[in-house]
Amino acid sequence: MIVLNPATEEPLAELESAGVEETDAAVARARRAFPAWRAVAPTDRARLLRRLATLVEEHHEELARIESRNVGKPISGARGEVAMVAQVFHFYAGAVDKHYGETIPVAGGVDMTFREPLGVVGLIVPWNFPLNISSWKLGPALACGNTVVLKPAELTPLSALRLAELALEAGIPEGVVNVVVGKGSVVGQRLIEHPDVAKIGFTGSTEVGQQVMRGAAGTIKRVTLELGGKSANVVFADADLERAAATAPYAVFDNAGQDCCARSRILVERSAYDRFAELLVDATRGMKVGDPEDDDTEMGPLISAAHRETVASFVEGEPLFRGEAPSGRGFWYPATLVEAAPGDRIARDEVFGPVAALIPFEDEADALRIANESLYGLSGSIWTRDGAKALRMARAIDTGVLSINSNSSVRPSTPFGGFKQSGFGRELGMHAMDGYSEVKNVFYSTE
Ligand code: NAD
């Protein structure tokens, strides 16, 4: 299997695609490594994760270059992502000895709970943030004492392979972190059905998420699903319109729109619609699109030719704005703004590309109705100077992650995940530790 640079279409590497046999061997290695890894003293496990975080920091530029070349993402963004990977491992190094049980008052003895690791966990990740999303799963999985088999996306396996080498260099014992490169329908499917895999931590499309749930039923496997999104960026007329418009392009076009948190439905109160649309077009026009390895580039290409076709199929008629994109080699697609009504396909389905739908609304109730009129519920933003209105909206929107007067979605210490068909379970923060452990209750009789 040939791994490409989507900005140039040049090959970066040729790898052998693993099959069922290699997947089973990786699960067997992880299974053998589990008893010793779960027995490592918490302070030692923390020290190893801390050492991995430090190695990621020491290899910051190298990892950012791998990610930028393999995904086609701007190097500035890739640097930010690798910095977050290190922070995530630092966070979970600190979490190892802070995720503990309770003692519960009962008659006739002492009742206590323990947090036990699950065993071997299968981690399946997509191509848009390969290293980042791997770290969100690896951090809590390892901190809780599990061993892992990580399956990166076929298109972007390179950073996961390098991370596995760094894990070994950090002193994490052989067999604890295993990476298997291969097709979702082969390696992924085998992990989902494997009797010795206790849990699947999955990030990807809602469609494959449904297959994960179905496949996991046979062995009652635990699953965490981080799926698609179609998030709303709600701008009220009383907001700081300049700030909201200046940041809105980044909230959709970051990673060329291939971001599950993309605020790709921009809802604007009608009385401010024309003014906001003008500001938004200006801000989008100012985005620098081009060579991902250039420090100033803000948007790179899409991941593949096939994906570009899918993205293009969403844009019918003349858009409000279409930006510039390089011609020639590379899977380029321009930043595009489309005026839409709530029921339109472009306003409903996840495009996963640099296309935003601009939708007017009448008042608070209308904004809430449109925002919630989605199968998804991953992220979102509210822009207003009225604090009470912001909080009313924040409580009423059915979404897992919401920002007020900001478009930020992820931090190492705060829970991240979806409502509705955006999935369930939470990554990041201490909440993720619950997803990689079981609660065991022990009663000790004192009679
Ligand atoms: P995808 O669902 O096609 O693939 C995700 C992973 O699943 C890949 O590793 C793939 O090889 C594997 N896979 C595919 N078929 C499989 C099968 N039958 N069994 C097991 N594994 C299988 O998604 P993608 O195209 O790589 O990524 C884009 C999607 O991911 C978008 O929908 C996006 O919204 C979503 N996403 C969600 C989050 C989140 O945190 N909620 C983050 C990033 C991306």
mmCIF file with all atom_site columns, N, CA and C in Angstrom, residues 12 28 87 131 218 411:
data_model
loop_
_atom_site.group_PDB
_atom_site.id
_atom_site.type_symbol
_atom_site.label_atom_id
_atom_site.label_alt_id
_atom_site.label_comp_id
_atom_site.label_asym_id
_atom_site.label_entity_id
_atom_site.label_seq_id
_atom_site.pdbx_PDB_ins_code
_atom_site.Cartn_x
_atom_site.Cartn_y
_atom_site.Cartn_z
_atom_site.occupancy
_atom_site.B_iso_or_equiv
_atom_site.pdbx_formal_charge
_atom_site.auth_seq_id
_atom_site.auth_comp_id
_atom_site.auth_asym_id
_atom_site.auth_atom_id
_atom_site.pdbx_PDB_model_num
ATOM 1  N N  . LEU A 1 12  ? 5.031   8.796   -0.230 1.00 0.00 ? 12  LEU A N  1
ATOM 2  C CA . LEU A 1 12  ? 5.865   9.044   0.957  1.00 0.00 ? 12  LEU A CA 1
ATOM 3  C C  . LEU A 1 12  ? 6.446   7.740   1.478  1.00 0.00 ? 12  LEU A C  1
ATOM 4  N N  . ALA A 1 28  ? -2.509  -10.981 20.350 1.00 0.00 ? 28  ALA A N  1
ATOM 5  C CA . ALA A 1 28  ? -1.867  -11.974 21.231 1.00 0.00 ? 28  ALA A CA 1
ATOM 6  C C  . ALA A 1 28  ? -0.686  -11.334 21.982 1.00 0.00 ? 28  ALA A C  1
ATOM 7  N N  . GLN A 1 87  ? 0.946   17.353  25.653 1.00 0.00 ? 87  GLN A N  1
ATOM 8  C CA . GLN A 1 87  ? 0.139   17.767  26.815 1.00 0.00 ? 87  GLN A CA 1
ATOM 9  C C  . GLN A 1 87  ? -0.806  16.651  27.255 1.00 0.00 ? 87  GLN A C  1
ATOM 10 N N  . LEU A 1 131 ? -2.399  11.688  14.775 1.00 0.00 ? 131 LEU A N  1
ATOM 11 C CA . LEU A 1 131 ? -1.603  11.586  16.000 1.00 0.00 ? 131 LEU A CA 1
ATOM 12 C C  . LEU A 1 131 ? -2.389  12.066  17.218 1.00 0.00 ? 131 LEU A C  1
ATOM 13 N N  . GLY A 1 218 ? -21.526 -9.084  19.306 1.00 0.00 ? 218 GLY A N  1
ATOM 14 C CA . GLY A 1 218 ? -21.257 -10.516 19.421 1.00 0.00 ? 218 GLY A CA 1
ATOM 15 C C  . GLY A 1 218 ? -20.463 -10.881 20.660 1.00 0.00 ? 218 GLY A C  1
ATOM 16 N N  . ARG A 1 411 ? -9.428  20.511  24.757 1.00 0.00 ? 411 ARG A N  1
ATOM 17 C CA . ARG A 1 411 ? -8.326  20.781  25.682 1.00 0.00 ? 411 ARG A CA 1
ATOM 18 C C  . ARG A 1 411 ? -8.012  19.455  26.385 1.00 0.00 ? 411 ARG A C  1
#
